[in-house]
Coordinates of C-alpha atoms in Angstrom, one line a residue:
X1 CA 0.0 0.0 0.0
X2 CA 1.3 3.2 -0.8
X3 CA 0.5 6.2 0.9
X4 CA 1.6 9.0 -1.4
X5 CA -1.8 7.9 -3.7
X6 CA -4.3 8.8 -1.0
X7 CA -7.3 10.5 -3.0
X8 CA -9.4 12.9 -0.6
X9 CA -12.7 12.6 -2.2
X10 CA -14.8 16.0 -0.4
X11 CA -16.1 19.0 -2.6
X12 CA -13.8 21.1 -4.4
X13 CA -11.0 18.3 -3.6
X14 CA -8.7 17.3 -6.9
X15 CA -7.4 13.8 -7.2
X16 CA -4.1 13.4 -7.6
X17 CA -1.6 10.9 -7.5
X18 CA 2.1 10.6 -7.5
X19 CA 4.6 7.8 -8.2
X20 CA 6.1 5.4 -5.6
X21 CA 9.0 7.2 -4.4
X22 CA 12.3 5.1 -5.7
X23 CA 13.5 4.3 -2.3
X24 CA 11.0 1.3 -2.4
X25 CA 7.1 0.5 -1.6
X26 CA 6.2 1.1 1.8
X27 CA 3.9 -1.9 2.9
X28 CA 0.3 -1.7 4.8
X29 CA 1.9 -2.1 8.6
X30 CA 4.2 0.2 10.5
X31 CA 7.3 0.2 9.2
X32 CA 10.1 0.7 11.7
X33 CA 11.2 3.4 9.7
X34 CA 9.7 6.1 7.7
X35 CA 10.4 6.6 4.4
X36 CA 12.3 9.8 4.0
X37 CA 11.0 12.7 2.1
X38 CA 13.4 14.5 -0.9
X39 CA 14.8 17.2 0.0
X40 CA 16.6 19.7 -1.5
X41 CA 15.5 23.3 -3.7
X42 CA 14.5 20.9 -6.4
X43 CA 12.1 18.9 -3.6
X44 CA 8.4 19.1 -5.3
X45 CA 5.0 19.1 -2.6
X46 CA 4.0 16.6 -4.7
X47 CA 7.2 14.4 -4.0
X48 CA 6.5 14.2 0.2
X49 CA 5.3 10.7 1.1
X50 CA 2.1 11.2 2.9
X51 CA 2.8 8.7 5.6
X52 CA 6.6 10.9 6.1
X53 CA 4.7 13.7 7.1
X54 CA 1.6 11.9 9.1
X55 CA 4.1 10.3 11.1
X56 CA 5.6 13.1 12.4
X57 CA 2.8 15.3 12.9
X58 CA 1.7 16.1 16.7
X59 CA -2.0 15.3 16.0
X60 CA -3.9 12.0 16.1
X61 CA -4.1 10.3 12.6
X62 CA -5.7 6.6 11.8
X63 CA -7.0 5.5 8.5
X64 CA -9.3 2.9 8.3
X65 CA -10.8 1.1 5.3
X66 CA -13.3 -0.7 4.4
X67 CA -17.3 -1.0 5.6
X68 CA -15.8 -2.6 8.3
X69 CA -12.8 -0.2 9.0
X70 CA -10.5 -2.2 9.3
X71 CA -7.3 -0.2 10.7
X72 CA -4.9 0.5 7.5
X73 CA -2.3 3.4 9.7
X74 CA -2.0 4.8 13.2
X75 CA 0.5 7.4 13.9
X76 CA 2.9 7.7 16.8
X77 CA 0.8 10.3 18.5
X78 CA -2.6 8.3 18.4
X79 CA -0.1 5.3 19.5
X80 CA 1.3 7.5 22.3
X81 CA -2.8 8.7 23.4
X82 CA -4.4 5.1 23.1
X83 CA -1.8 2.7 22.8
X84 CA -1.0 -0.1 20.4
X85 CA -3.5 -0.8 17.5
X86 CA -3.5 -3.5 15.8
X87 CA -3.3 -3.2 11.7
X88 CA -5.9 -5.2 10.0
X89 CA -7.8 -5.0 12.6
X90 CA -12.2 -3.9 12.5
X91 CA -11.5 -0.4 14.6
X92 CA -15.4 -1.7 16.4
X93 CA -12.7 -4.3 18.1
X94 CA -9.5 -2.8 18.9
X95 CA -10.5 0.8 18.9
X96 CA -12.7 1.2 22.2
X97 CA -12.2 5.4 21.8
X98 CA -13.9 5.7 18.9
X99 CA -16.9 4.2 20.3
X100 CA -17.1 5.9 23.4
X101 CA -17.1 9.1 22.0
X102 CA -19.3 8.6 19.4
X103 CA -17.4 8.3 16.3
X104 CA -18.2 4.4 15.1
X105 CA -21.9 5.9 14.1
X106 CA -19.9 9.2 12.0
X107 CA -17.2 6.7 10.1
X108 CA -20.9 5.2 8.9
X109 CA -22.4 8.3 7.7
X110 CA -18.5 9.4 6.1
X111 CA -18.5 6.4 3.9
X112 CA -22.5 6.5 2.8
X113 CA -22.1 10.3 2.1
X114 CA -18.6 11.0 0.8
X115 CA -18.5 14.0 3.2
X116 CA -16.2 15.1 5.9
X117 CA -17.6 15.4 9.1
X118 CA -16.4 17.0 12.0
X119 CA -17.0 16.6 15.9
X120 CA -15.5 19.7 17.7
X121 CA -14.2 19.3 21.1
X122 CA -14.4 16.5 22.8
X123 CA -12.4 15.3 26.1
X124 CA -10.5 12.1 26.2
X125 CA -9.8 9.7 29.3
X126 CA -6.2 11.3 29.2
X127 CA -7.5 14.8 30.2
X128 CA -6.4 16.7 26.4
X129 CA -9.3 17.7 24.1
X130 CA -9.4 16.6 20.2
X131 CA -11.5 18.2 17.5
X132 CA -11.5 14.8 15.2
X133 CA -12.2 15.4 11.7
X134 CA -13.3 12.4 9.8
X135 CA -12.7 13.0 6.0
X136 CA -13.3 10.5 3.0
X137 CA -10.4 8.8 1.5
X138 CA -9.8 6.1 -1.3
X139 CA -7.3 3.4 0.0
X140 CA -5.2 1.1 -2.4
X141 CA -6.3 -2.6 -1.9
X142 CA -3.7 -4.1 -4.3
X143 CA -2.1 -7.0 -3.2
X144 CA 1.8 -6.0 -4.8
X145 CA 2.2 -2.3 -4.4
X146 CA 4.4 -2.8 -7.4
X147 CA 1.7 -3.4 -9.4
X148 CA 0.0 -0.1 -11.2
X149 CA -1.6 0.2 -14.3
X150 CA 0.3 3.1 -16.7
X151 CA -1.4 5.7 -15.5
X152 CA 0.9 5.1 -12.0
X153 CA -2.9 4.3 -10.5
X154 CA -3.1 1.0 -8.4
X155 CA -5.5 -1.7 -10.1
X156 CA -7.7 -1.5 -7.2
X157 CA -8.7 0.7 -4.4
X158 CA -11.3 0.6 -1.5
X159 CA -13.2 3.8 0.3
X160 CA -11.3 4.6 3.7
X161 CA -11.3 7.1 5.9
X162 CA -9.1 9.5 7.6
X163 CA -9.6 10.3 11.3
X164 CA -7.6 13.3 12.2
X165 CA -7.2 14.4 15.8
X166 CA -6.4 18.2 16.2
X167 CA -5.2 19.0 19.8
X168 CA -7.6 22.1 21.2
X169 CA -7.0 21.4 25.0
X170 CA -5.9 24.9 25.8
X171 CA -8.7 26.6 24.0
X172 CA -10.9 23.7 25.5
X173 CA -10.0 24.9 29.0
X174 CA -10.2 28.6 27.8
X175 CA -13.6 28.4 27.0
X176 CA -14.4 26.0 29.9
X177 CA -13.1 29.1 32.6
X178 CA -15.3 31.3 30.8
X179 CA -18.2 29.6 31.0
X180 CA -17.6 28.8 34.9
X181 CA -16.8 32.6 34.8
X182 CA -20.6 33.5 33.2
X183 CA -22.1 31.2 35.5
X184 CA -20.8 32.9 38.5
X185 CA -21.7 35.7 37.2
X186 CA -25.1 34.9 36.2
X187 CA -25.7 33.2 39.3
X188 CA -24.5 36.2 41.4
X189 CA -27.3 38.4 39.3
X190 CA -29.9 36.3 39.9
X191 CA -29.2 35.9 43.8
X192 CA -28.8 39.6 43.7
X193 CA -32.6 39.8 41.5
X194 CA -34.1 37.4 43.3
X195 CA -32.9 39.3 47.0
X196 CA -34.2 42.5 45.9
X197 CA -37.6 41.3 44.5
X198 CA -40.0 40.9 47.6
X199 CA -39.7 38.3 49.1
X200 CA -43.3 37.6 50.1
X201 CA -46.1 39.7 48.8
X202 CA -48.6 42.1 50.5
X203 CA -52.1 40.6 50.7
X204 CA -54.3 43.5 50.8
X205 CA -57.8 42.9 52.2
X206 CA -59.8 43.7 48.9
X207 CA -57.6 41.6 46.1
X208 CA -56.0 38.1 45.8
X209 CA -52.4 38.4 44.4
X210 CA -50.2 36.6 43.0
X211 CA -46.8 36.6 41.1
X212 CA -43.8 34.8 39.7
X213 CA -41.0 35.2 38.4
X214 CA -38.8 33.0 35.9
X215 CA -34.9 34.3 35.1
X216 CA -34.1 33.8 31.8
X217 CA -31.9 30.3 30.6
X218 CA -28.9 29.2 31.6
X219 CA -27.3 30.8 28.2
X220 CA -29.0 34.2 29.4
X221 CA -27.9 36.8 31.1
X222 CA -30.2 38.0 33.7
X223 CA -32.0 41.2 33.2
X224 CA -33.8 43.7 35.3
X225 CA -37.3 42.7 35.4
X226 CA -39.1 43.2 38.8
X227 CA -42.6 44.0 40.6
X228 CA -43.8 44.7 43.8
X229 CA -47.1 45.6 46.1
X230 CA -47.5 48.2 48.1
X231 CA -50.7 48.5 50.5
X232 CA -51.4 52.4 50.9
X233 CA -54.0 52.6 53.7
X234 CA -57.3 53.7 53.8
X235 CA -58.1 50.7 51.6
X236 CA -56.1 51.1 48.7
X237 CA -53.6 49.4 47.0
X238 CA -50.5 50.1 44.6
X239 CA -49.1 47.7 42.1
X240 CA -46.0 48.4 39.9
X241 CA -44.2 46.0 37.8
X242 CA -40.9 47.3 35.4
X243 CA -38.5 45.7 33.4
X244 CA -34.5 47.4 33.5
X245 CA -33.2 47.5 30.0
X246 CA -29.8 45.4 29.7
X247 CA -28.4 42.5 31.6
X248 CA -26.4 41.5 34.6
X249 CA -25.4 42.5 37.7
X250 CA -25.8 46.1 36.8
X251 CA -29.7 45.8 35.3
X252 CA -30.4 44.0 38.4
X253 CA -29.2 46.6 40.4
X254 CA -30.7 49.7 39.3
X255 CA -33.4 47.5 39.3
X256 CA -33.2 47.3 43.1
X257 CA -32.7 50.8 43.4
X258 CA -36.0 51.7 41.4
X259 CA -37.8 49.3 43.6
X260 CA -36.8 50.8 46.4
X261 CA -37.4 54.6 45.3
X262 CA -41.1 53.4 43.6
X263 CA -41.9 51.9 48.0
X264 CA -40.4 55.6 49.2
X265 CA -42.6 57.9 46.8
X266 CA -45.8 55.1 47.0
X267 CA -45.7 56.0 50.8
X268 CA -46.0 59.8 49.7
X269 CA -49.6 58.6 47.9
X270 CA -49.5 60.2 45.4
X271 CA -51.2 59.9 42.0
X272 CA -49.5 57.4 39.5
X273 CA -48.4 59.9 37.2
X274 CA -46.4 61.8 39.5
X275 CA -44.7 59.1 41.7
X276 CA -43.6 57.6 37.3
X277 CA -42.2 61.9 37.1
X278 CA -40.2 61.0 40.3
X279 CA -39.2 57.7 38.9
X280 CA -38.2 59.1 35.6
X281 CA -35.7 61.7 37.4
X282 CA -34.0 59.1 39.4
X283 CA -33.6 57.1 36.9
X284 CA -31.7 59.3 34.9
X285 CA -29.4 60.2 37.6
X286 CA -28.7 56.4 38.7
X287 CA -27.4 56.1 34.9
X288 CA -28.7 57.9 31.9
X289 CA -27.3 55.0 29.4
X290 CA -30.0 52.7 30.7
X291 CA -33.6 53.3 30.5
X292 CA -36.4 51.0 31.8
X293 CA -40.1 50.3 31.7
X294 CA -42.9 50.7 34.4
X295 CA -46.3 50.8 34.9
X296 CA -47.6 52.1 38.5
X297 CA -51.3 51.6 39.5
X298 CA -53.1 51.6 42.2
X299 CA -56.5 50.2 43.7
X300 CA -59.2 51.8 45.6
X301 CA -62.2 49.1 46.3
X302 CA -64.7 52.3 46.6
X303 CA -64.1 52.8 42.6
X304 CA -64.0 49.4 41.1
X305 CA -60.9 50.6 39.2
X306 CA -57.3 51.1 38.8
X307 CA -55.6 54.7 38.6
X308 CA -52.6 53.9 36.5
X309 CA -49.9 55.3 34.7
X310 CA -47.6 53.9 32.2
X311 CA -43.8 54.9 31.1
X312 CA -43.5 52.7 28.1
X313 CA -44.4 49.6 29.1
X314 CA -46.8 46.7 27.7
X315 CA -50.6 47.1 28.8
X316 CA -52.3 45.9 31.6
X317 CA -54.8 43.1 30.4
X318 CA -58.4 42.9 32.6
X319 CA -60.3 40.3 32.1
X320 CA -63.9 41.4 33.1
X321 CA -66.8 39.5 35.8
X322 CA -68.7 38.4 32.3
X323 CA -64.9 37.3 30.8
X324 CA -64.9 39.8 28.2
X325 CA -61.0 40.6 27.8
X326 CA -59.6 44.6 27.9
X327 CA -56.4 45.8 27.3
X328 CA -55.4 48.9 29.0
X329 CA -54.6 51.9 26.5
X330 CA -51.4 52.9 25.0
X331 CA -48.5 53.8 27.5
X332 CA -49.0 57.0 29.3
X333 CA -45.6 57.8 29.0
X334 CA -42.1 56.9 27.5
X335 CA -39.6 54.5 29.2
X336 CA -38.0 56.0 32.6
X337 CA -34.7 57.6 32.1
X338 CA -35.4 59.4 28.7
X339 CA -36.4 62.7 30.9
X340 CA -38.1 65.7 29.9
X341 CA -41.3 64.6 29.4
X342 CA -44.4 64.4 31.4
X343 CA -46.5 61.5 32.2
X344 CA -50.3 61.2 32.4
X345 CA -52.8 59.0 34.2
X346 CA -55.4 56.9 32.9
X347 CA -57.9 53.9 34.1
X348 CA -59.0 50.8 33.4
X349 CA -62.3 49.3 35.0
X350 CA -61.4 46.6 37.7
X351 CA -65.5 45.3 39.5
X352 CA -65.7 42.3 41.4
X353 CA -65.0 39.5 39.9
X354 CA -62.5 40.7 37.8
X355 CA -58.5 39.7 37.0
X356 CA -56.2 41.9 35.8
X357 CA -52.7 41.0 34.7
X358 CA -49.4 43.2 34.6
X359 CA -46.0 41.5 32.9
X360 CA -43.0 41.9 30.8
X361 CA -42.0 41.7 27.8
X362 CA -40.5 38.2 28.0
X363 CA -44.0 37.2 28.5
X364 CA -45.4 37.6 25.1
X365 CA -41.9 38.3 23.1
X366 CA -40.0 36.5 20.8
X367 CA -37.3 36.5 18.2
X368 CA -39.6 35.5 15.2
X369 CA -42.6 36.6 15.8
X370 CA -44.8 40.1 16.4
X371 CA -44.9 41.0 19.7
X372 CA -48.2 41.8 18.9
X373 CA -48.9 37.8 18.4
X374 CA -48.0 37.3 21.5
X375 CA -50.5 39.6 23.2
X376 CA -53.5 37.8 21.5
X377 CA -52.2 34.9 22.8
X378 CA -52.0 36.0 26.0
X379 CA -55.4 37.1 25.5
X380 CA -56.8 33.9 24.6
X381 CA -54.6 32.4 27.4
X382 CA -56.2 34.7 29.8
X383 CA -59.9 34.4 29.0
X384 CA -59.5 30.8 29.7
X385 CA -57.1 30.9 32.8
X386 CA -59.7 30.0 36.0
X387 CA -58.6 29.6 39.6
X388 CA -56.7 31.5 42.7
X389 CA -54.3 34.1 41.2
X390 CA -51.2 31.5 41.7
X391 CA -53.2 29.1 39.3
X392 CA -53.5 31.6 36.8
X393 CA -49.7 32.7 36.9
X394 CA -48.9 29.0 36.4
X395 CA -51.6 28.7 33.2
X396 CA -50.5 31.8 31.9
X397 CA -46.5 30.6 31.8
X398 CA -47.4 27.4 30.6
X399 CA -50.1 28.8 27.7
X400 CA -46.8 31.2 26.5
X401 CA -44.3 28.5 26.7
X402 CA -42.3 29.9 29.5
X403 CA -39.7 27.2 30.8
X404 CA -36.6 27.2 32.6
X405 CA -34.7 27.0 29.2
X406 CA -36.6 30.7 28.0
X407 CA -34.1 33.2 26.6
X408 CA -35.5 36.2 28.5
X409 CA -36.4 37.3 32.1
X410 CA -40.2 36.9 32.6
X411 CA -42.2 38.3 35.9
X412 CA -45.8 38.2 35.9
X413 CA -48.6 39.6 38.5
X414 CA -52.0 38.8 38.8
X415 CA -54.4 40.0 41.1
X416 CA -58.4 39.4 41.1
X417 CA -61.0 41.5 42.3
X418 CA -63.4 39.2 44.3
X419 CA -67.0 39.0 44.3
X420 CA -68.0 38.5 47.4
X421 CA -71.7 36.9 48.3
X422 CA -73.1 35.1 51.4
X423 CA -71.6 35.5 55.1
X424 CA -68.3 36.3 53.3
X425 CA -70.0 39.9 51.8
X426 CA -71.3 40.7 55.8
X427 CA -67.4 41.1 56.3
X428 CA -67.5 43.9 53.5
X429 CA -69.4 46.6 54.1
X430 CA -69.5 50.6 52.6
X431 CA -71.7 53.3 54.4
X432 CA -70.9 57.0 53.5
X433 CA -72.8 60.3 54.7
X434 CA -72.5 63.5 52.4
X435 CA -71.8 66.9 55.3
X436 CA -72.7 69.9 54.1
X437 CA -70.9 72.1 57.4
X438 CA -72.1 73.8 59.7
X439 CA -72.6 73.5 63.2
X440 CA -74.9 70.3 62.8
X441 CA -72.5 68.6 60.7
X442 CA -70.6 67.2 63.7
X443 CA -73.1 65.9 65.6
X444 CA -74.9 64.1 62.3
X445 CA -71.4 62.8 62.1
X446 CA -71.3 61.0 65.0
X447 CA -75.0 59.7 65.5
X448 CA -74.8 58.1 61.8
X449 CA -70.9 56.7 63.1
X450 CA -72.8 55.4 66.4
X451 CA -75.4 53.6 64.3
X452 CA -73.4 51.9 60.9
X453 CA -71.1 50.5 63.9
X454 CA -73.9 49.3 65.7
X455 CA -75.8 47.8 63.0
X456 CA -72.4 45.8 62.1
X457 CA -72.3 44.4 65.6
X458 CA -69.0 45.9 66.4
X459 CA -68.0 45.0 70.2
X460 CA -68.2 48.6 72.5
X461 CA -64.8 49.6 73.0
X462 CA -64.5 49.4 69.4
X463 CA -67.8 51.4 68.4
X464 CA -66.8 53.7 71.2
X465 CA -63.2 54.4 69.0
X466 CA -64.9 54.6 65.9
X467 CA -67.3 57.0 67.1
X468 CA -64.6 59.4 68.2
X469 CA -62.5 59.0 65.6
X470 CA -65.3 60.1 62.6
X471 CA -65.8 63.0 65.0
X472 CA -62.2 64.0 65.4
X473 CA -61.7 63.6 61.4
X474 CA -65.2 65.3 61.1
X475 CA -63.9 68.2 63.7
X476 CA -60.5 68.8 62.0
X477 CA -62.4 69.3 58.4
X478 CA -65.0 71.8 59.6
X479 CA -62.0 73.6 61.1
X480 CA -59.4 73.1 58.2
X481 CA -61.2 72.0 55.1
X482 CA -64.4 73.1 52.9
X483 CA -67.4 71.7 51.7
X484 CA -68.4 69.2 50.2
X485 CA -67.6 66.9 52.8
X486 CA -68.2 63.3 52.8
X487 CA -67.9 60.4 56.1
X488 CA -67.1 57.4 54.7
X489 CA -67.1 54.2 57.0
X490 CA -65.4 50.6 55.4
X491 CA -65.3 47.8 57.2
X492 CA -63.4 44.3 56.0
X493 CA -62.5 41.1 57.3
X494 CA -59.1 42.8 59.2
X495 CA -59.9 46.4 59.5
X496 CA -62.1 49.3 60.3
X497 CA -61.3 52.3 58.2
X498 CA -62.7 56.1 58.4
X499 CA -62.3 58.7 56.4
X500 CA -63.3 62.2 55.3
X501 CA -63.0 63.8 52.7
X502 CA -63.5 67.7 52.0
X503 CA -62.2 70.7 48.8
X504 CA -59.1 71.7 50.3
X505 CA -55.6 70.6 49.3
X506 CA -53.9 71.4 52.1
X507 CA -52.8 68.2 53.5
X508 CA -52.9 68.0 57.8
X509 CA -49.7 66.7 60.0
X510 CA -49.1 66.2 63.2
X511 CA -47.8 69.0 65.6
X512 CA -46.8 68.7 69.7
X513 CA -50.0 71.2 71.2
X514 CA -49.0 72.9 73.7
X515 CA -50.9 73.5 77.2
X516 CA -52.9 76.9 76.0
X517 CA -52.8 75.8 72.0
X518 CA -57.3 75.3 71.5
X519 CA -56.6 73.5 68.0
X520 CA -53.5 70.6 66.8
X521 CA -55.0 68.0 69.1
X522 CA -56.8 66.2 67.2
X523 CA -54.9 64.4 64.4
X524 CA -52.6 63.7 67.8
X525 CA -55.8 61.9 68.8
X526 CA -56.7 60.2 65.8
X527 CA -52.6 59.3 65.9
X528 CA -52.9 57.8 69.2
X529 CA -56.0 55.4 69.3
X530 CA -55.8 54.1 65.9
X531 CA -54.0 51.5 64.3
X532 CA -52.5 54.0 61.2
X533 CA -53.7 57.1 59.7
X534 CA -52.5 59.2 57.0
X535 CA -53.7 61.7 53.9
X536 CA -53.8 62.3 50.5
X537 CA -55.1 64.8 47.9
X538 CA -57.4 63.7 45.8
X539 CA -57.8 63.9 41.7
X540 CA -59.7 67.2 41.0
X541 CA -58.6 68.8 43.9
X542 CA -59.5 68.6 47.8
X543 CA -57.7 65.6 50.1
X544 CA -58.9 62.7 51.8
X545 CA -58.0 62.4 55.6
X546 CA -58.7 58.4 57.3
X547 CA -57.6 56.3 60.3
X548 CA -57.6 52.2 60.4
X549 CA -58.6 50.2 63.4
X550 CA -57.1 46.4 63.2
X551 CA -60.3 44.2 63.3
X552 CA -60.2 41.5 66.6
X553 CA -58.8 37.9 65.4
X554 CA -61.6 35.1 65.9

């Protein structure tokens, strides 16, 4: 067998064959020694004995023939990695490596398609790495390598193949530390996400809520989506979700410190436009090369709606006591961090019985398709999603095809309106009373206080406080405030809460009275006996002034 006559047979490869060098016929086994190669300025490419060079080369040859492949050549450095191998030999007997990783199945598909084929990167017992390239060869079968017919060609020849073993160790463990090094890094992200999302949600008295929250896949870098709830008092609720633009470490930490700033200016309660104005500032001092999403909204269970406001991100979906689906209108607002512009607020209807659904973009986007596809399915997904908020979460995820392999961050929130019927409505109750002023106004205050808490069978110390407090809230308005005036009283399954409301702005606080002071005492009051109290302005103008009393555990 002569090696110089090897015929690559691949795509754009010529044949070519060269005569037996003079020095003699090199035979099928291992010759102790290798036939040398001419030298010399006159020394031809053509003119190198192929199995001269294979034997010297560093990287891991074999050839095998045959449908069988039988074992024709072995180098010394595929001698030196696996040891002695037999010529003659079917490589399914005395070549174990190729089997265990994977190549016996490739030397098939070689032969049957005339193609190289290459497996990049794999790790042998030894500890190096190979990329083995298995490439299509024709092999001389001839018994007498003398023999050739007068083109120099051997009378016969068999398919073959050429295993070639390229060492890639060092770039092997290269790329190995740099994937350890994403991982770390991804994993410190996500530790660092998942720390400054909250880590159990408020449960306000009035809605059921749920979220989750599903990092993007292993391959992904983590990103900067997060959501929170925030109960405001007198009833009323605020919900925000956002989603940081970028990745790592640093979207997940602005994203912290926007979580954090959105719990500050929500204690301030103040409408959703404004606290999105504050957000937008900060945001383009924490770093005004990233910008992010948000939607702010927030709940009051006298309205049967949300109050929300929108910087650029996807609408809130709502779907309805009848099942009828709404989406929310276009963003209020562009993204946080742009600056300069001014946000608005808007509303959506949210009545008992009702679900509403706030998310990011990893929900319903992807590479090929609209994102606007992925709304309607969401849609769909949501007018069939039944069950506690958690179960709907879970049905929604699944419906989008959200897995632990998805290429982008994903948080969803869902929260449902209940309708509430039987002994579970007694627990829920509204009475209000329009004051017009006047010196009758605080007395009418108090009887109609005295007899709602009555009527609700509410035990006498508690009445007693509930009566004082309407009159003390009542008291401060006539002195402070202007008509209209309005006494609400809400009671739920935790709470007692009372509040006034009247057409100034100007928002009360509490002050030390001293000894001859005749007015400041009673927000001190109202501070003292109840459970919280605290004050807003309202939309339109005027402010809204209530207390809480914590309900007695049964």
């Amino acid at each position: 067998m002569n090696f110089t006559r090897w015929s690559p047979r691949f795509p754009g490869a010529q044949r070519r064959t060269t005569r037996r060098a003079d020095t003699g016929a090199v035979p099928a086994a291992r010759a102790g020694t290798a036939p040398t190669a001419p030298t010399g300025p006159a020394a031809r490419l053509e003119d190198l004995p192929v199995r001269a060079v294979l034997d010297r080369v560093p990287a891991l040859v074999a050839v095998l023939q045959g449908p069988a492949h039988h074992i024709a050549y072995v180098n010394d450095a595929y001698t030196e990695a696996f040891g002695i191998r037999p010529v003659g030999t079917p490589a399914d007997a005395t070549m174990p490596e190729l089997e265990e990783l994977g190549l016996l199945p490739l030397l098939d598909q070689v032969l049957r398609s005339g193609r190289p084929r290459t497996v990049k990167s794999r790790r042998l017992p030894g500890g190096r790495s190979y990329t083995f390239t298995c490439t299509p060869i024709t092999v001389p079968t001839a018994a007498d390598d003398e023999a050739h017919d007068g083109d120099g060609d051997p009378k016969s020849a068999e398919s073959g193949v050429l295993v070639f073993a390229a060492d890639v160790t060092d770039q092997a463990d290269a790329a190995e530390r740099l994937r350890a090094s994403e991982r770390r890094q991804r994993e410190t992200a996500v530790t660092l996400q998942r720390s400054l999302l909250p880590q159990e949600l408020e449960q306000p008295d009035d809605l059921r809520i749920a979220a989750t929250y599903q990092p993007g896949g292993a391959d992904a870098a983590v990103g900067g989506d997060w959501y929170d709830v925030i109960t405001l008092g007198g009833g009323r609720t605020a919900l925000v979700i956002g989603d940081v633009m970028g990745r790592g470490v640093r979207a997940a930490a602005v994203m912290g410190q926007l979580r954090t700033a959105v719990r500050a200016y929500a204690r301030l309660d103040l409408p959703p436009h404004e606290v999105l104005q504050l957000l937008d500032g900060l945001a383009t001092e924490i770093d005004p090369s990233q910008i992010a999403t948000c939607v702010y909204a927030v709940h009051d269970p006298n309205e049967g709606r949300l109050v929300y406001a929108s910087a650029g991100h996807l609408p809130i979906l709502v779907r309805d006591e009848h099942g009828a689906i709404h989406r929310a209108p276009e963003p209020t607002g562009p993204p946080l961090g742009t600056g300069g512009w001014l946000h608005t607020s808007d509303t959506i209807p949210l009545a008992p019985g009702s679900t509403a659904v706030l998310y990011t973009d990893g929900l319903v986007e992807r590479r090929d398709a609209d994102i606007d596809e992925g709304l309607h399915l969401l849609e769909a997904a949501l007018a069939g999603a039944t069950g506690s908020p958690k179960v709907v979460c879970d049905r929604l995820m699944r419906a989008l095809g959200v897995t632990e392999t998805h290429d982008d961050d994903v948080a969803v929130l869902v929260l449902q309106h209940p309708a509430r019927a039987g002994g579970d409505a007694e627990l829920f109750r509204n009475a209000a009373l329009d004051l017009l002023g006047g010196v009758e106004a605080a007395p009418r205050a108090r009887a109609f206080a005295s007899g709602v808490l009555t009527s609700w069978r509410f035990p006498p110390d508690l009445h007693d406080l509930g009566v004082l407090a309407a009159s003390e809230l009542v008291a401060n308005s006539l002195q402070h405030g202007t008509p209209p005036m309005r006494l609400r009283l809400r009671r739920t399954d935790r709470r007692l809460i009372i509040e006034v409301t009247d057409g100034d702005d100007h928002l009360p606080r509490r002050r030390r009275a001293e000894a001859g002071d005749e007015a400041g005492r009673g927000i001190a009051i109202i501070a003292t006996i109840a459970s919280s109290w605290g004050s807003r302005r309202t939309p339109g103008g005027g402010k809204s002034v209530w207390c809480e009393f914590a309900l007695p555990t049964t």
